[in-house]
PDB file of C-alpha atoms in Angstrom:
ATOM      1  CA  GLN A   1     214.606  88.036 -10.949  1.00 91.00           C
ATOM      2  CA  VAL A   2     211.280  88.457 -12.441  1.00 93.00           C
ATOM      3  CA  GLN A   3     208.296  89.695 -10.718  1.00 96.00           C
ATOM      4  CA  LEU A   4     204.673  90.460 -11.727  1.00 97.00           C
ATOM      5  CA  VAL A   5     202.288  92.356  -9.205  1.00 97.00           C
ATOM      6  CA  GLU A   6     199.077  93.253 -10.238  1.00 97.00           C
ATOM      7  CA  SER A   7     196.943  95.846  -7.613  1.00 97.00           C
ATOM      8  CA  GLY A   8     193.595  97.088  -7.998  1.00 98.00           C
ATOM      9  CA  GLY A   9     191.254  94.733  -7.103  1.00 97.00           C
ATOM     10  CA  GLY A  10     188.320  94.827  -4.908  1.00 98.00           C
ATOM     11  CA  LEU A  11     184.630  94.948  -4.500  1.00 98.00           C
ATOM     12  CA  VAL A  12     182.160  96.984  -6.769  1.00 98.00           C
ATOM     13  CA  GLN A  13     178.428  97.279  -7.503  1.00 98.00           C
ATOM     14  CA  ALA A  14     177.349  95.091 -10.450  1.00 98.00           C
ATOM     15  CA  GLY A  15     177.569  98.116 -13.257  1.00 98.00           C
ATOM     16  CA  GLY A  16     180.716  99.745 -11.748  1.00 98.00           C
ATOM     17  CA  SER A  17     183.945  99.601 -13.187  1.00 98.00           C
ATOM     18  CA  LEU A  18     187.659  98.610 -12.240  1.00 98.00           C
ATOM     19  CA  ARG A  19     191.116  98.678 -13.669  1.00 98.00           C
ATOM     20  CA  LEU A  20     193.413  96.231 -12.692  1.00 98.00           C
ATOM     21  CA  SER A  21     197.719  97.153 -12.785  1.00 98.00           C
ATOM     22  CA  CYS A  22     200.241  94.767 -13.419  1.00 98.00           C
ATOM     23  CA  ALA A  23     203.666  95.983 -12.840  1.00 97.00           C
ATOM     24  CA  ALA A  24     206.042  94.152 -14.241  1.00 96.00           C
ATOM     25  CA  SER A  25     210.321  93.597 -13.374  1.00 95.00           C
ATOM     26  CA  GLY A  26     213.273  91.820 -13.388  1.00 95.00           C
ATOM     27  CA  ARG A  27     213.918  92.363 -17.441  1.00 93.00           C
ATOM     28  CA  THR A  28     212.577  94.286 -20.372  1.00 92.00           C
ATOM     29  CA  PHE A  29     208.894  93.153 -20.993  1.00 92.00           C
ATOM     30  CA  SER A  30     208.600  95.880 -24.001  1.00 91.00           C
ATOM     31  CA  SER A  31     209.069  92.794 -26.794  1.00 91.00           C
ATOM     32  CA  TYR A  32     206.595  90.075 -24.859  1.00 93.00           C
ATOM     33  CA  CYS A  33     203.053  88.701 -24.660  1.00 95.00           C
ATOM     34  CA  MET A  34     201.020  89.971 -21.546  1.00 97.00           C
ATOM     35  CA  GLY A  35     197.569  88.489 -20.591  1.00 97.00           C
ATOM     36  CA  TRP A  36     194.753  88.428 -17.751  1.00 98.00           C
ATOM     37  CA  PHE A  37     193.254  85.118 -16.763  1.00 98.00           C
ATOM     38  CA  ARG A  38     191.009  84.955 -13.923  1.00 98.00           C
ATOM     39  CA  GLN A  39     190.277  81.749 -11.739  1.00 98.00           C
ATOM     40  CA  ALA A  40     186.368  81.782  -9.637  1.00 97.00           C
ATOM     41  CA  PRO A  41     186.059  79.266  -6.800  1.00 93.00           C
ATOM     42  CA  GLY A  42     185.836  75.766  -8.173  1.00 95.00           C
ATOM     43  CA  LYS A  43     186.564  76.912 -11.663  1.00 97.00           C
ATOM     44  CA  GLU A  44     189.720  76.655 -13.926  1.00 97.00           C
ATOM     45  CA  ARG A  45     191.746  79.389 -14.534  1.00 97.00           C
ATOM     46  CA  GLU A  46     190.675  80.941 -17.570  1.00 98.00           C
ATOM     47  CA  PHE A  47     191.966  83.270 -20.516  1.00 98.00           C
ATOM     48  CA  VAL A  48     190.316  86.993 -20.178  1.00 98.00           C
ATOM     49  CA  ALA A  49     192.869  89.008 -22.893  1.00 98.00           C
ATOM     50  CA  VAL A  50     196.159  89.440 -24.046  1.00 98.00           C
ATOM     51  CA  THR A  51     198.360  91.782 -25.589  1.00 96.00           C
ATOM     52  CA  ASN A  52     201.053  90.929 -27.923  1.00 94.00           C
ATOM     53  CA  TRP A  53     204.158  93.554 -29.220  1.00 88.00           C
ATOM     54  CA  THR A  54     203.839  93.736 -33.199  1.00 86.00           C
ATOM     55  CA  GLY A  55     207.264  96.299 -33.467  1.00 84.00           C
ATOM     56  CA  GLY A  56     207.800 100.081 -32.513  1.00 82.00           C
ATOM     57  CA  ARG A  57     205.129 101.432 -29.915  1.00 81.00           C
ATOM     58  CA  THR A  58     202.464  99.373 -31.261  1.00 85.00           C
ATOM     59  CA  TYR A  59     200.097  96.117 -29.788  1.00 90.00           C
ATOM     60  CA  ASN A  60     197.419  93.811 -30.621  1.00 94.00           C
ATOM     61  CA  ALA A  61     195.028  92.312 -28.595  1.00 96.00           C
ATOM     62  CA  ASP A  62     192.387  89.720 -27.951  1.00 97.00           C
ATOM     63  CA  TYR A  63     189.591  88.937 -25.655  1.00 98.00           C
ATOM     64  CA  ALA A  64     187.900  86.187 -24.432  1.00 98.00           C
ATOM     65  CA  ASP A  65     184.359  86.611 -25.806  1.00 98.00           C
ATOM     66  CA  SER A  66     182.358  87.078 -21.823  1.00 98.00           C
ATOM     67  CA  VAL A  67     184.448  90.314 -21.844  1.00 98.00           C
ATOM     68  CA  LYS A  68     184.356  91.627 -25.432  1.00 98.00           C
ATOM     69  CA  GLY A  69     183.036  95.555 -25.374  1.00 98.00           C
ATOM     70  CA  ARG A  70     183.176  95.555 -21.974  1.00 98.00           C
ATOM     71  CA  PHE A  71     186.776  95.053 -21.092  1.00 98.00           C
ATOM     72  CA  THR A  72     190.242  96.813 -22.328  1.00 98.00           C
ATOM     73  CA  ILE A  73     193.966  95.240 -22.155  1.00 97.00           C
ATOM     74  CA  PHE A  74     196.297  98.207 -22.544  1.00 96.00           C
ATOM     75  CA  ARG A  75     200.515  98.853 -22.064  1.00 95.00           C
ATOM     76  CA  GLY A  76     201.870 101.180 -20.113  1.00 92.00           C
ATOM     77  CA  ASN A  77     205.196 102.206 -18.921  1.00 91.00           C
ATOM     78  CA  ALA A  78     206.638 101.525 -21.837  1.00 91.00           C
ATOM     79  CA  GLY A  79     206.091  98.400 -22.121  1.00 91.00           C
ATOM     80  CA  ASN A  80     206.515  97.219 -19.081  1.00 94.00           C
ATOM     81  CA  ALA A  81     202.859  97.259 -17.441  1.00 96.00           C
ATOM     82  CA  VAL A  82     199.670  95.877 -17.876  1.00 97.00           C
ATOM     83  CA  TYR A  83     196.236  96.764 -17.404  1.00 98.00           C
ATOM     84  CA  LEU A  84     192.605  95.929 -17.368  1.00 98.00           C
ATOM     85  CA  GLN A  85     190.087  98.229 -17.358  1.00 98.00           C
ATOM     86  CA  MET A  86     186.717  96.271 -16.716  1.00 98.00           C
ATOM     87  CA  ASN A  87     183.575  98.239 -16.867  1.00 98.00           C
ATOM     88  CA  SER A  88     179.920  97.185 -17.030  1.00 98.00           C
ATOM     89  CA  LEU A  89     181.033  94.821 -14.621  1.00 98.00           C
ATOM     90  CA  LYS A  90     178.756  91.491 -13.795  1.00 98.00           C
ATOM     91  CA  SER A  91     178.735  89.028 -10.586  1.00 97.00           C
ATOM     92  CA  GLU A  92     180.429  86.437 -12.856  1.00 97.00           C
ATOM     93  CA  ASP A  93     183.176  88.594 -13.075  1.00 98.00           C
ATOM     94  CA  THR A  94     184.067  87.653  -9.739  1.00 98.00           C
ATOM     95  CA  ALA A  95     187.198  85.673  -9.542  1.00 98.00           C
ATOM     96  CA  VAL A  96     191.204  86.044  -8.887  1.00 98.00           C
ATOM     97  CA  TYR A  97     192.882  87.777 -11.537  1.00 98.00           C
ATOM     98  CA  TYR A  98     196.198  87.221 -12.790  1.00 98.00           C
ATOM     99  CA  CYS A  99     198.871  89.252 -14.705  1.00 98.00           C
ATOM    100  CA  ALA A 100     201.114  86.719 -17.151  1.00 98.00           C
ATOM    101  CA  ALA A 101     204.017  86.956 -19.483  1.00 97.00           C
ATOM    102  CA  ASP A 102     205.567  85.717 -22.312  1.00 95.00           C
ATOM    103  CA  PRO A 103     208.736  86.265 -24.128  1.00 94.00           C
ATOM    104  CA  ARG A 104     206.946  84.587 -27.181  1.00 92.00           C
ATOM    105  CA  PRO A 105     205.294  86.823 -29.435  1.00 87.00           C
ATOM    106  CA  ARG A 106     201.970  85.535 -29.595  1.00 89.00           C
ATOM    107  CA  LEU A 107     198.304  86.355 -28.696  1.00 93.00           C
ATOM    108  CA  GLY A 108     198.503  82.799 -26.472  1.00 92.00           C
ATOM    109  CA  HIS A 109     195.176  81.736 -24.484  1.00 96.00           C
ATOM    110  CA  SER A 110     195.779  79.158 -22.808  1.00 96.00           C
ATOM    111  CA  SER A 111     197.492  79.160 -19.668  1.00 96.00           C
ATOM    112  CA  THR A 112     200.678  76.996 -20.757  1.00 95.00           C
ATOM    113  CA  ASP A 113     201.737  80.193 -23.060  1.00 95.00           C
ATOM    114  CA  TYR A 114     203.267  81.969 -20.606  1.00 97.00           C
ATOM    115  CA  GLU A 115     205.764  82.008 -18.343  1.00 97.00           C
ATOM    116  CA  TYR A 116     205.568  84.360 -15.718  1.00 97.00           C
ATOM    117  CA  TRP A 117     202.310  84.699 -13.387  1.00 98.00           C
ATOM    118  CA  GLY A 118     201.617  87.266 -10.795  1.00 98.00           C
ATOM    119  CA  GLN A 119     200.284  85.962  -7.143  1.00 97.00           C
ATOM    120  CA  GLY A 120     196.622  87.476  -8.005  1.00 98.00           C
ATOM    121  CA  THR A 121     194.202  90.051  -6.923  1.00 98.00           C
ATOM    122  CA  GLN A 122     190.277  89.971  -5.753  1.00 98.00           C
ATOM    123  CA  VAL A 123     187.865  91.099  -7.699  1.00 98.00           C
ATOM    124  CA  THR A 124     184.487  90.737  -6.468  1.00 98.00           C
ATOM    125  CA  VAL A 125     181.303  92.061  -8.150  1.00 98.00           C
ATOM    126  CA  SER A 126     177.451  92.566  -5.802  1.00 97.00           C
ATOM    127  CA  SER A 127     174.733  92.044  -7.155  1.00 90.00           C
TER     128      SER A 127
END
């Protein structure tokens, strides 16, 4: 059974940092595309960042314009975990953050690009 479990959310002041973690289990995810999305109250779920396997131990990444230069996505645990380092947080980053994974090799930006989802972790940035 595939499971994605997020952790690391919480309350932080504007300008602060948080690191989100997503542990994947149930199969080997090292060659999967893995990403982060977020959903703020009253808004649609939106793409944040994605990392995709490009061969060997190499991954590439892409980011939403709103987080470029502030957030970094990276893999761990031999590719079976994905992390999101969030720096210089702003109040508009407040949302539930979701981890997602898909076996198709691509830098998916749409929620429909992903087969597996975690339950989400709340990030609240106070101004």
